[in-house]
Short mmCIF file of C-alpha atoms in Angstrom, two decimals:
data_model
loop_
_atom_site.label_atom_id
_atom_site.label_comp_id
_atom_site.label_asym_id
_atom_site.label_seq_id
_atom_site.Cartn_x
_atom_site.Cartn_y
_atom_site.Cartn_z
CA MET A 1 -3.62 -35.99 -8.93
CA PHE A 2 -6.60 -38.27 -8.37
CA ASN A 3 -9.92 -37.10 -6.90
CA CYS A 4 -12.16 -39.34 -4.89
CA GLN A 5 -15.54 -39.17 -6.71
CA LYS A 6 -17.49 -39.21 -3.46
CA ASP A 7 -15.37 -36.44 -1.92
CA TYR A 8 -15.70 -34.35 -5.12
CA VAL A 9 -19.49 -34.65 -5.12
CA THR A 10 -19.62 -33.83 -1.42
CA ARG A 11 -17.55 -30.68 -1.88
CA CYS A 12 -19.65 -29.42 -4.80
CA GLN A 13 -22.95 -30.13 -3.02
CA ALA A 14 -21.67 -28.44 0.15
CA ASP A 15 -20.76 -25.30 -1.78
CA LEU A 16 -24.14 -25.25 -3.52
CA ASN A 17 -26.16 -25.83 -0.36
CA ALA A 18 -24.23 -24.06 2.33
CA SER A 19 -24.23 -20.53 0.97
CA ALA A 20 -26.67 -17.80 0.03
CA VAL A 21 -25.32 -17.82 -3.52
CA TYR A 22 -27.49 -20.59 -4.97
CA ALA A 23 -31.11 -21.62 -4.56
CA PRO A 24 -32.68 -24.93 -5.66
CA CYS A 25 -34.89 -24.47 -8.69
CA ALA A 26 -37.99 -26.51 -9.61
CA ARG A 27 -38.03 -25.25 -13.23
CA SER A 28 -37.32 -27.67 -16.05
CA GLN A 29 -34.58 -27.21 -18.59
CA ALA A 30 -37.17 -26.88 -21.32
CA ASP A 31 -38.86 -23.94 -19.56
CA ILE A 32 -35.52 -22.20 -19.02
CA VAL A 33 -34.49 -22.62 -22.66
CA ALA A 34 -37.93 -21.45 -23.85
CA ASP A 35 -37.50 -18.20 -21.89
CA SER A 36 -34.08 -17.64 -23.47
CA ASN A 37 -35.49 -18.30 -26.92
CA ALA A 38 -38.37 -15.87 -26.36
CA PHE A 39 -35.88 -13.20 -25.26
CA GLY A 40 -33.76 -13.82 -28.37
CA LEU A 41 -36.80 -13.60 -30.71
CA ARG A 42 -37.62 -10.21 -29.21
CA TYR A 43 -34.30 -8.99 -30.61
CA GLY A 44 -34.46 -10.83 -33.92
CA PHE A 45 -32.59 -14.07 -33.28
CA ALA A 46 -33.44 -17.59 -32.22
CA ILE A 47 -31.49 -19.80 -29.84
CA ASP A 48 -29.36 -22.23 -31.81
CA SER A 49 -30.50 -25.84 -31.37
CA ARG A 50 -26.93 -26.70 -30.31
CA ASN A 51 -26.94 -24.11 -27.52
CA GLN A 52 -29.67 -25.26 -25.19
CA ASP A 53 -27.74 -26.62 -22.24
CA ILE A 54 -27.66 -25.43 -18.67
CA PRO A 55 -24.08 -24.90 -17.54
CA TYR A 56 -22.59 -27.63 -15.39
CA TYR A 57 -21.29 -26.80 -11.92
CA LYS A 58 -17.88 -28.22 -11.21
CA GLY A 59 -14.85 -27.82 -8.97
CA ILE A 60 -11.23 -27.41 -10.10
CA ASP A 61 -8.41 -28.05 -7.62
CA LYS A 62 -6.08 -25.11 -6.97
CA MET A 63 -2.82 -27.05 -6.74
CA HIS A 64 -0.70 -23.98 -5.97
CA LYS A 65 -2.45 -23.41 -2.60
CA ILE A 66 -0.44 -24.35 0.50
CA PRO A 67 -0.66 -26.53 2.51
CA HIS A 68 -3.77 -28.08 0.96
CA PRO A 69 -5.26 -27.48 -2.51
CA GLY A 70 -8.38 -25.37 -2.46
CA THR A 71 -11.25 -25.67 -4.92
CA ARG A 72 -12.34 -23.16 -7.55
CA PHE A 73 -16.01 -23.66 -8.43
CA VAL A 74 -17.07 -22.68 -11.93
CA SER A 75 -20.01 -23.09 -14.27
CA SER A 76 -18.98 -24.66 -17.54
CA SER A 77 -20.72 -25.11 -20.87
CA ALA A 78 -19.78 -24.40 -24.45
CA THR A 79 -23.43 -24.76 -25.48
CA SER A 80 -25.26 -22.71 -22.83
CA HIS A 81 -28.79 -21.42 -23.48
CA HIS A 82 -27.71 -17.82 -22.80
CA LYS A 83 -24.44 -18.10 -24.74
CA ARG A 84 -25.38 -15.49 -27.39
CA VAL A 85 -26.57 -12.99 -24.77
CA SER A 86 -23.43 -13.37 -22.70
CA LEU A 87 -21.19 -13.35 -25.76
CA PHE A 88 -22.58 -10.08 -27.11
CA LEU A 89 -22.48 -8.46 -23.67
CA ASN A 90 -18.82 -9.50 -23.50
CA ILE A 91 -18.12 -7.80 -26.85
CA LEU A 92 -20.13 -4.72 -25.77
CA PHE A 93 -18.35 -4.35 -22.42
CA ASN A 94 -15.00 -4.76 -24.10
CA ALA A 95 -15.84 -1.86 -26.44
CA LEU A 96 -17.19 0.37 -23.68
CA SER A 97 -14.13 -0.29 -21.51
CA LEU A 98 -12.02 1.69 -23.98
CA ASP A 99 -13.54 4.88 -22.52
CA LEU A 100 -12.78 4.13 -18.88
CA ASP A 101 -9.44 5.93 -18.98
CA GLU A 102 -11.18 9.16 -20.02
CA LEU A 103 -13.62 8.92 -17.13
CA PHE A 104 -10.75 8.59 -14.66
CA GLY A 105 -8.78 11.35 -16.36
CA VAL A 106 -11.65 13.82 -16.03
CA ARG A 107 -11.82 13.21 -12.24
CA MET A 108 -8.05 13.55 -11.84
CA ALA A 109 -7.99 16.76 -13.86
CA LYS A 110 -10.56 18.31 -11.52
CA MET A 111 -7.99 17.82 -8.73
CA GLY A 112 -5.24 19.47 -10.75
CA ILE A 113 -3.57 16.22 -11.83
CA THR A 114 -3.31 16.60 -15.57
CA ALA A 115 -0.32 14.47 -16.57
CA GLU A 116 -1.17 12.27 -19.56
CA TRP A 117 -0.16 9.09 -17.77
CA ALA A 118 -2.57 9.99 -14.91
CA SER A 119 -5.53 9.64 -17.24
CA ARG A 120 -5.95 5.91 -16.76
CA SER A 121 -8.31 3.56 -14.99
CA TRP A 122 -6.95 1.01 -12.53
CA VAL A 123 -7.95 -1.89 -14.79
CA LEU A 124 -5.28 -4.03 -16.45
CA LYS A 125 -6.07 -6.31 -19.37
CA ASN A 126 -2.72 -8.08 -19.07
CA THR A 127 0.65 -7.86 -17.33
CA ALA A 128 2.19 -5.82 -20.16
CA GLN A 129 -0.10 -2.89 -19.32
CA LEU A 130 1.60 -2.58 -15.92
CA ILE A 131 5.06 -1.93 -17.41
CA PRO A 132 4.40 1.70 -18.56
CA LEU A 133 3.19 2.53 -15.05
CA LEU A 134 6.40 1.19 -13.55
CA GLU A 135 8.42 3.17 -16.09
CA VAL A 136 6.57 6.35 -14.98
CA TRP A 137 7.47 5.51 -11.39
CA ASN A 138 11.15 5.18 -12.35
CA THR A 139 11.25 8.44 -14.31
CA GLN A 140 8.98 10.66 -12.25
CA TYR A 141 9.12 9.48 -8.61
CA ALA A 142 12.04 7.19 -7.87
CA GLN A 143 14.64 9.96 -8.04
CA HIS A 144 12.94 11.78 -5.16
CA MET A 145 13.04 8.80 -2.76
CA ASN A 146 15.84 7.61 -0.54
CA ALA A 147 14.16 4.33 0.47
CA PRO A 148 12.68 1.38 -1.42
CA PRO A 149 8.93 1.81 -2.21
CA HIS A 150 6.55 -0.41 -0.24
CA MET A 151 4.33 -2.52 -2.44
CA GLU A 152 1.22 -4.45 -1.62
CA CYS A 153 -0.69 -7.11 -3.52
CA CYS A 154 -4.29 -7.70 -2.41
CA ASP A 155 -6.85 -10.31 -3.34
CA PHE A 156 -10.64 -10.14 -3.47
CA GLU A 157 -11.78 -13.43 -1.92
CA ARG A 158 -14.33 -15.29 -4.04
CA LEU A 159 -15.12 -12.09 -5.86
CA TYR A 160 -17.55 -13.55 -8.35
CA THR A 161 -19.92 -14.94 -5.77
CA ASN A 162 -19.48 -12.30 -3.04
CA ILE A 163 -20.85 -9.51 -5.24
CA GLU A 164 -24.43 -8.49 -4.44
CA THR A 165 -26.30 -9.00 -7.71
CA ALA A 166 -28.66 -6.01 -7.38
CA ASP A 167 -25.76 -3.74 -6.46
CA MET A 168 -23.73 -5.04 -9.43
CA GLU A 169 -26.59 -4.45 -11.86
CA LEU A 170 -27.19 -0.90 -10.64
CA GLY A 171 -23.47 -0.05 -10.48
CA ILE A 172 -22.73 -1.29 -14.00
CA ILE A 173 -25.69 0.56 -15.50
CA GLN A 174 -24.63 3.81 -13.78
CA LEU A 175 -21.06 3.38 -15.11
CA ILE A 176 -22.33 2.75 -18.64
CA ASN A 177 -24.55 5.83 -18.42
CA ARG A 178 -21.45 7.88 -17.58
CA ILE A 179 -19.72 6.54 -20.68
CA PHE A 180 -22.66 7.53 -22.85
CA GLU A 181 -22.56 11.01 -21.23
CA LEU A 182 -18.95 11.70 -22.25
CA ASP A 183 -18.59 14.77 -24.45
CA LYS A 184 -17.27 12.76 -27.38
CA HIS A 185 -20.51 10.72 -27.36
CA ALA A 186 -22.78 13.76 -27.10
CA THR A 187 -24.41 13.07 -30.46
CA HIS A 188 -24.46 9.29 -30.08
CA VAL A 189 -27.38 7.30 -28.71
CA ALA A 190 -26.29 3.71 -29.39
CA ILE A 191 -23.33 1.45 -30.16
CA LYS A 192 -23.17 -1.27 -32.81
CA VAL A 193 -20.97 -4.21 -31.87
CA TRP A 194 -19.78 -6.95 -34.23
CA GLU A 195 -18.30 -10.38 -33.65
CA THR A 196 -15.13 -9.63 -35.62
CA LYS A 197 -15.15 -5.86 -36.37
CA PRO A 198 -14.55 -2.85 -34.12
CA ALA A 199 -17.66 -1.33 -32.53
CA VAL A 200 -19.27 1.74 -34.09
CA TRP A 201 -21.12 4.50 -32.27
CA LEU A 202 -24.44 5.51 -33.89
CA LYS A 203 -26.58 8.63 -34.04
CA GLN A 204 -30.34 8.63 -33.55
CA HIS A 205 -31.25 8.27 -37.24
CA GLN A 206 -29.03 5.19 -37.53
CA VAL A 207 -30.84 3.22 -34.86
CA PRO A 208 -33.67 0.85 -35.94
CA ALA A 209 -37.13 1.69 -34.65
CA SER A 210 -37.91 -1.86 -33.54
CA ASP A 211 -36.02 -4.24 -31.25
CA GLU A 212 -36.22 -7.05 -33.85
CA ALA A 213 -34.15 -5.03 -36.29
CA ARG A 214 -31.31 -4.46 -33.83
CA SER A 215 -29.54 -7.73 -34.68
CA GLY A 216 -28.31 -9.12 -37.97
CA SER A 217 -25.21 -10.27 -39.78
CA GLY A 218 -22.77 -8.88 -42.33
CA HIS A 219 -19.11 -8.90 -43.28
CA GLY A 220 -18.15 -8.59 -39.62
CA GLY A 221 -20.22 -11.58 -38.61
CA LYS A 222 -23.26 -11.16 -36.39
CA PHE A 223 -23.97 -7.72 -34.92
CA MET A 224 -26.17 -6.18 -32.24
CA ILE A 225 -27.14 -2.55 -31.66
CA PHE A 226 -27.33 -1.40 -28.02
CA ASP A 227 -28.61 1.82 -26.49
CA GLU A 228 -28.64 2.46 -22.75
CA ALA A 229 -32.11 0.97 -22.25
CA THR A 230 -31.30 -2.17 -24.24
CA ILE A 231 -28.08 -2.71 -22.26
CA ALA A 232 -30.08 -2.55 -19.03
CA VAL A 233 -32.60 -5.10 -20.30
CA TRP A 234 -29.93 -7.56 -21.48
CA LEU A 235 -27.92 -7.28 -18.29
CA SER A 236 -31.03 -7.76 -16.15
CA PHE A 237 -32.06 -10.86 -18.16
CA LEU A 238 -28.60 -12.44 -17.90
CA LEU A 239 -28.33 -11.91 -14.14
CA ALA A 240 -31.86 -13.25 -13.58
CA ASN A 241 -31.17 -16.43 -15.58
CA MET A 242 -27.88 -17.69 -14.18
CA TYR A 243 -28.80 -21.37 -13.77
CA VAL A 244 -26.37 -24.20 -13.09
CA ARG A 245 -26.80 -27.94 -13.10
CA PHE A 246 -25.20 -30.48 -10.81
CA GLY A 247 -26.26 -34.06 -11.33
CA ASP A 248 -30.01 -34.01 -11.91
CA GLN A 249 -30.54 -30.82 -9.86
CA ILE A 250 -30.88 -27.29 -11.20
CA PHE A 251 -29.90 -24.27 -9.12
CA LEU A 252 -30.40 -20.55 -9.68
CA GLN A 253 -27.56 -18.26 -8.73
CA ILE A 254 -29.07 -15.38 -6.77
CA GLN A 255 -25.85 -13.62 -5.84
CA GLY A 256 -22.89 -12.65 -8.00
CA THR A 257 -22.13 -14.14 -11.37
CA PRO A 258 -20.76 -17.58 -12.23
CA MET A 259 -17.12 -17.93 -13.22
CA GLY A 260 -17.23 -19.33 -16.71
CA THR A 261 -19.90 -17.28 -18.48
CA ASN A 262 -18.45 -15.24 -21.35
CA CYS A 263 -18.79 -11.81 -19.77
CA ALA A 264 -18.07 -12.78 -16.15
CA SER A 265 -14.69 -11.00 -15.95
CA HIS A 266 -16.15 -7.85 -17.51
CA LEU A 267 -19.06 -7.88 -15.02
CA ALA A 268 -16.62 -8.11 -12.09
CA ASN A 269 -14.30 -5.50 -13.61
CA LEU A 270 -17.02 -2.94 -14.35
CA TYR A 271 -18.55 -3.44 -10.92
CA LEU A 272 -15.28 -2.69 -9.12
CA THR A 273 -14.42 0.09 -11.57
CA GLY A 274 -17.71 1.81 -10.68
CA TYR A 275 -16.70 1.92 -7.02
CA GLU A 276 -13.18 3.11 -7.89
CA LEU A 277 -14.53 5.87 -10.10
CA ASN A 278 -17.05 6.92 -7.42
CA PHE A 279 -14.15 7.14 -4.92
CA LEU A 280 -12.28 9.59 -7.18
CA SER A 281 -15.49 11.48 -7.92
CA ARG A 282 -16.02 12.06 -4.19
CA LEU A 283 -12.44 13.25 -3.81
CA ALA A 284 -12.91 15.65 -6.74
CA THR A 285 -16.15 16.97 -5.26
CA VAL A 286 -14.40 17.69 -1.94
CA TYR A 287 -11.45 19.33 -3.76
CA LEU A 288 -13.80 21.67 -5.66
CA ASP A 289 -15.84 22.59 -2.59
CA MET A 290 -14.46 25.94 -1.42
CA SER A 291 -16.04 25.44 2.03
CA LEU A 292 -13.68 22.48 2.41
CA SER A 293 -10.55 24.22 1.20
CA PHE A 294 -8.71 23.07 4.31
CA LEU A 295 -8.92 19.52 2.90
CA HIS A 296 -7.49 20.35 -0.53
CA GLY A 297 -3.93 19.39 0.43
CA ILE A 298 -4.80 15.94 1.85
CA VAL A 299 -7.29 15.20 -0.97
CA SER A 300 -4.63 15.94 -3.60
CA GLU A 301 -2.11 13.81 -1.70
CA ILE A 302 -4.56 10.86 -1.51
CA ALA A 303 -5.41 11.10 -5.23
CA ARG A 304 -1.71 11.10 -6.13
CA ALA A 305 -1.05 8.14 -3.85
CA PHE A 306 -3.62 6.07 -5.78
CA LEU A 307 -2.06 6.90 -9.15
CA PHE A 308 0.12 3.81 -8.78
CA THR A 309 -2.74 1.40 -8.25
CA ALA A 310 -3.55 -1.38 -10.74
CA ARG A 311 -6.06 -4.21 -10.74
CA PHE A 312 -6.41 -7.32 -12.86
CA ILE A 313 -9.94 -8.48 -12.02
CA ASP A 314 -9.55 -9.61 -8.39
CA ASP A 315 -5.79 -8.94 -7.96
CA LEU A 316 -4.97 -5.42 -6.72
CA LEU A 317 -1.46 -3.93 -6.76
CA SER A 318 -0.56 -0.74 -4.93
CA ILE A 319 2.84 0.98 -4.89
CA ASN A 320 3.90 3.23 -2.03
CA ASN A 321 0.33 4.09 -0.96
CA PRO A 322 -0.04 4.77 2.78
CA TYR A 323 -3.78 5.34 2.41
CA LEU A 324 -4.77 2.02 0.85
CA HIS A 325 -5.94 0.22 3.96
CA CYS A 326 -7.55 3.17 5.75
CA LEU A 327 -9.64 3.84 2.60
CA MET A 328 -10.20 0.26 1.39
CA TYR A 329 -13.87 0.08 2.26
CA TYR A 330 -16.77 2.40 1.61
CA GLY A 331 -17.81 3.71 5.02
CA ASP A 332 -14.23 4.11 6.22
CA CYS A 333 -13.36 7.78 6.62
CA TYR A 334 -10.02 9.54 6.77
CA ARG A 335 -9.60 12.91 8.45
CA HIS A 336 -13.12 13.97 7.50
CA ASP A 337 -16.50 12.31 6.91
CA ARG A 338 -16.41 13.49 3.29
CA ILE A 339 -13.23 11.50 2.53
CA VAL A 340 -14.71 8.02 2.23
CA GLY A 341 -13.24 4.68 1.15
CA ILE A 342 -13.70 2.57 -1.98
CA TYR A 343 -15.17 -0.94 -1.98
CA PRO A 344 -18.37 -2.33 -0.32
CA ARG A 345 -17.90 -4.35 2.85
CA THR A 346 -19.67 -7.29 1.24
CA LEU A 347 -16.29 -7.90 -0.45
CA SER A 348 -13.38 -9.28 1.50
CA VAL A 349 -10.01 -7.82 0.46
CA THR A 350 -6.97 -9.52 1.94
CA THR A 351 -3.26 -8.85 1.62
CA ALA A 352 -1.57 -11.62 -0.39
CA ALA A 353 1.97 -10.14 -0.30
CA SER A 354 3.70 -6.94 0.71
CA GLY A 355 7.18 -5.53 0.96
CA ASN A 356 9.93 -4.34 -1.36
CA ALA A 357 9.17 -7.15 -3.82
CA VAL A 358 5.83 -8.80 -4.65
CA ASN A 359 4.66 -11.50 -7.08
CA TYR A 360 1.90 -10.10 -9.27
CA MET A 361 0.35 -12.30 -11.93
CA ASP A 362 3.28 -13.69 -13.93
CA ILE A 363 5.95 -11.22 -12.81
CA THR A 364 7.83 -10.26 -9.68
CA VAL A 365 8.01 -6.52 -9.16
CA GLN A 366 11.18 -5.72 -7.23
CA ARG A 367 13.82 -3.12 -6.63
CA GLN A 368 16.19 -2.58 -9.49
CA PRO A 369 19.74 -3.82 -8.78
CA ASN A 370 22.10 -1.03 -7.70
CA SER A 371 19.19 1.35 -7.15
CA VAL A 372 17.42 2.42 -3.97
CA SER A 373 13.94 3.09 -5.31
CA ARG A 374 13.72 2.26 -9.02
CA LEU A 375 11.59 -0.77 -9.88
CA THR A 376 12.03 -3.62 -12.34
CA THR A 377 10.31 -6.85 -13.18
CA VAL A 378 11.42 -10.49 -13.59
CA LEU A 379 9.38 -13.50 -14.61
CA TYR A 380 7.40 -15.26 -11.90
CA ASP A 381 6.33 -18.85 -12.56
CA LYS A 382 4.31 -20.71 -9.91
CA ARG A 383 5.62 -23.96 -11.34
CA GLU A 384 9.09 -23.16 -10.04
CA HIS A 385 7.88 -22.82 -6.43
CA GLN A 386 6.30 -25.14 -3.93
CA PRO A 387 4.02 -27.04 -4.08
CA LEU A 388 4.25 -27.26 -7.88
CA ARG A 389 8.03 -27.35 -8.00
CA ASP A 390 8.25 -31.06 -7.37
CA LEU A 391 5.64 -32.02 -9.97
CA PHE A 392 6.57 -33.03 -13.48
CA ILE A 393 4.84 -30.40 -15.64
CA ILE A 394 5.12 -30.34 -19.40
CA LYS A 395 5.53 -26.76 -20.56
CA PHE A 396 6.07 -27.17 -24.32
CA PRO A 397 5.53 -29.98 -26.84
CA HIS A 398 8.01 -32.74 -27.71
CA ALA A 399 9.53 -32.80 -31.21
CA SER A 400 7.81 -36.11 -31.90
CA SER A 401 4.30 -34.82 -31.18
CA ASN A 402 1.71 -34.51 -33.91
CA ILE A 403 1.64 -30.73 -33.71
CA SER A 404 2.98 -29.01 -36.85
CA SER A 405 6.67 -28.08 -36.92
CA THR A 406 5.73 -24.41 -37.45
CA ALA A 407 3.61 -24.41 -34.30
CA LYS A 408 6.27 -26.16 -32.21
CA TYR A 409 9.06 -23.80 -33.20
CA GLY A 410 6.58 -20.92 -32.89
CA VAL A 411 7.00 -21.37 -29.15
CA ILE A 412 10.32 -19.49 -29.40
CA THR A 413 8.70 -16.55 -31.22
CA SER A 414 5.62 -16.35 -29.01
CA GLN A 415 7.61 -16.60 -25.77
CA TYR A 416 10.13 -14.04 -26.97
CA HIS A 417 7.31 -11.53 -27.59
CA ARG A 418 5.64 -12.38 -24.27
CA LEU A 419 8.81 -11.98 -22.21
CA ARG A 420 10.06 -8.80 -23.90
CA ARG A 421 6.73 -7.15 -22.98
CA ILE A 422 6.73 -8.06 -19.29
CA ILE A 423 10.38 -8.44 -18.20
CA MET A 424 12.18 -5.15 -17.52
CA LEU A 425 15.47 -6.63 -16.23
CA LYS A 426 17.60 -7.58 -19.24
CA ALA A 427 19.59 -10.26 -17.42
CA ASN A 428 16.40 -12.10 -16.50
CA PHE A 429 15.10 -11.86 -20.07
CA VAL A 430 18.36 -13.31 -21.42
CA HIS A 431 18.33 -16.30 -19.09
CA ARG A 432 14.63 -16.98 -19.58
CA ILE A 433 14.99 -17.14 -23.33
CA ALA A 434 18.04 -19.39 -22.93
CA ASP A 435 16.06 -21.56 -20.53
CA ILE A 436 13.31 -22.07 -23.14
CA VAL A 437 15.84 -22.95 -25.82
CA ARG A 438 17.48 -25.57 -23.61
CA TYR A 439 14.15 -26.95 -22.44
CA MET A 440 13.04 -27.32 -26.08
CA GLN A 441 16.36 -28.99 -26.87
CA PHE A 442 15.65 -31.68 -24.27
CA LYS A 443 12.30 -32.10 -25.96
CA GLY A 444 14.13 -33.02 -29.14
CA HIS A 445 14.12 -29.69 -31.01
CA ASP A 446 16.95 -28.32 -33.13
CA VAL A 447 19.09 -25.69 -31.32
CA PRO A 448 20.55 -24.03 -34.47
CA ARG A 449 17.05 -23.45 -35.86
CA MET A 450 15.85 -21.99 -32.55
CA MET A 451 18.87 -19.75 -32.23
CA GLN A 452 18.34 -18.54 -35.78
CA GLN A 453 14.82 -17.51 -34.73
CA VAL A 454 16.20 -15.72 -31.67
CA ARG A 455 18.73 -13.86 -33.84
CA ARG A 456 16.01 -12.65 -36.23
CA LEU A 457 13.90 -11.48 -33.30
CA CYS A 458 16.82 -9.61 -31.72
CA ASN A 459 17.45 -7.83 -35.04
CA ARG A 460 13.77 -6.89 -35.33
CA TYR A 461 13.68 -5.01 -32.02
CA LEU A 462 16.74 -2.80 -32.26
CA GLU A 463 16.25 -0.80 -29.04
CA LEU A 464 15.24 -3.67 -26.76
CA TYR A 465 16.83 -3.09 -23.37
CA GLY A 466 18.95 -0.35 -24.90
CA THR A 467 21.35 -3.03 -26.15
CA ASP A 468 22.81 -3.61 -29.60
CA PRO A 469 20.92 -6.55 -31.20
CA LEU A 470 24.12 -8.49 -31.87
CA GLN A 471 25.24 -8.01 -28.29
CA LEU A 472 21.85 -9.14 -26.95
CA TYR A 473 21.93 -12.22 -29.14
CA GLN A 474 25.48 -13.03 -27.99
CA GLN A 475 24.38 -12.77 -24.33
CA ILE A 476 21.51 -15.18 -25.01
CA GLN A 477 23.84 -17.55 -26.83
CA ASP A 478 26.31 -17.48 -23.91
CA ALA A 479 23.46 -18.19 -21.48
CA VAL A 480 22.31 -21.15 -23.63
CA THR A 481 25.83 -22.55 -23.44
CA ARG A 482 25.94 -22.02 -19.67
CA LEU A 483 22.61 -23.74 -19.20
CA GLY A 484 23.89 -26.61 -21.30
CA TYR A 485 26.50 -27.28 -18.62
CA ILE A 486 23.83 -27.09 -15.93
CA TYR A 487 21.59 -29.61 -17.71
CA TYR A 488 24.57 -31.85 -18.35
CA HIS A 489 25.62 -32.01 -14.69
CA ILE A 490 22.06 -32.58 -13.52
CA SER A 491 21.53 -35.43 -15.97
CA CYS A 492 24.89 -37.04 -15.08
CA SER A 493 24.57 -36.71 -11.34
CA GLY A 494 20.85 -36.97 -10.74
CA HIS A 495 21.34 -34.26 -8.10
CA SER A 496 21.34 -30.48 -8.17
CA CYS A 497 24.41 -29.96 -5.94
CA PHE A 498 26.68 -29.60 -9.02
CA VAL A 499 24.36 -26.95 -10.33
CA LEU A 500 24.61 -24.91 -7.17
CA GLU A 501 28.38 -24.94 -7.52
CA LEU A 502 28.20 -23.77 -11.10
CA VAL A 503 25.92 -20.84 -10.35
CA ALA A 504 27.50 -19.80 -7.02
CA GLY A 505 27.58 -16.04 -6.75
CA SER A 506 24.97 -15.58 -9.49
CA ASP A 507 21.65 -13.94 -8.69
CA GLN A 508 20.03 -15.30 -11.86
CA TYR A 509 19.25 -18.78 -10.52
CA SER A 510 17.28 -19.43 -7.38
CA ASP A 511 17.00 -22.80 -5.66
CA ALA A 512 13.51 -23.06 -7.12
CA TYR A 513 14.88 -22.37 -10.62
CA VAL A 514 17.58 -25.01 -10.25
CA GLY A 515 15.11 -27.50 -8.76
CA GLN A 516 12.78 -27.06 -11.66
CA HIS A 517 15.55 -27.84 -14.16
CA HIS A 518 16.51 -30.89 -12.12
CA ASN A 519 12.91 -32.01 -12.39
CA TYR A 520 12.79 -31.53 -16.15
CA ILE A 521 15.61 -34.03 -16.78
CA THR A 522 15.44 -36.62 -14.03
CA THR A 523 11.74 -37.25 -14.65
CA ALA A 524 11.73 -36.97 -18.44
#
């Protein structure tokens, strides 16, 4: 795809000038970097001479949007003046996020929901973390239903720039204070985070008296010691110094946080998690209020309905929850003015997909074959659907590339691990592995070597899909052979009609799947 330079500049300038997110700034780059350096010296480190840039503002086309590509605006710089501040906040937030499940579990326990799997936050770090939740649905809930569960996938529109900065700062600090107040941290006053080692909680006598002594380096790389007050200072500095450059102009972001800074995803996650935790806290307060005992039943029902809610940054998934939309926003009430919704109205939450099957991240969650209400997952790849389906996209390297042989054949191992973690339907796993082998073959790689890798992997995970390793390997081998015929007919005919005849009656290959394979060969 080619971008008109004039159109690109116009779009970026329009986004910078037409919203309340950015304000033109008269400060020079030298002044901004000097402030960052002064802040660093306060905590015992100087800004590296290589990291003195102001992030560039740029737009990236979203080619998967229909009918016309949208634009994702990001700030981008590997050598930003606040890189070290953002980097250490990113490490810190990652360490603190480990305690979010306990915060949610405490609120659920107050409402009599004590199952171990209920002690979890809504936050997902990756698709694999959703699978245990679906397994709980299948074992604990599906058997009691006589209809397919209704699922809904929602999206927070332009989350990063729609967040009110002051509200985000206050909300994150309040959430962090709750983490420090957990019983297990009763004797701790600070946390020491390293670049390459796990974080360590510290007691009062382990904390340096001066700010300058809070940073240093050791066997785990650089480290920084944070207490609640220091976290508040660092977060406030970062949010007050979010500058971007476009051309020769400098802008200050006065709302939200730029996509691209190291800790941006954590800032958004913690901000939304604070609202989600407050929602459950309000429900727990109502449940424990004896004067509102007439609401106990509905409060418990609402809390249980939100057990099957998961969110990956700005993508929200809900399973069989009739209360999601009536309690989406804070200020919305249900049955009583004490039962109040979740998110602030400054955020716009829209439904991206709903029904008995939804695409969520890189999987499709759908009804299990031959079951009314049990759920399973298959791989979802945007490249196999319009508008990307008709584009020639290189997935994996050619055998003649300069990449090492170990790295090239490592594709089989890495993809096997990825797919076994996120695909619940064995038939889909089998055909996806076979698909990768055949694709790599057409890129010049050796099939016997790849199949030997697959066999070793099958033998390593003995209980995968409840199938004997040899049987699973044989199924993959059969699928590789079957796909060989499909590739052969496509390459001979130049059309996909032969493929449709070969796979007639099979639910493993969609038109999009066949079309993608047609594209691999006819354009290679």
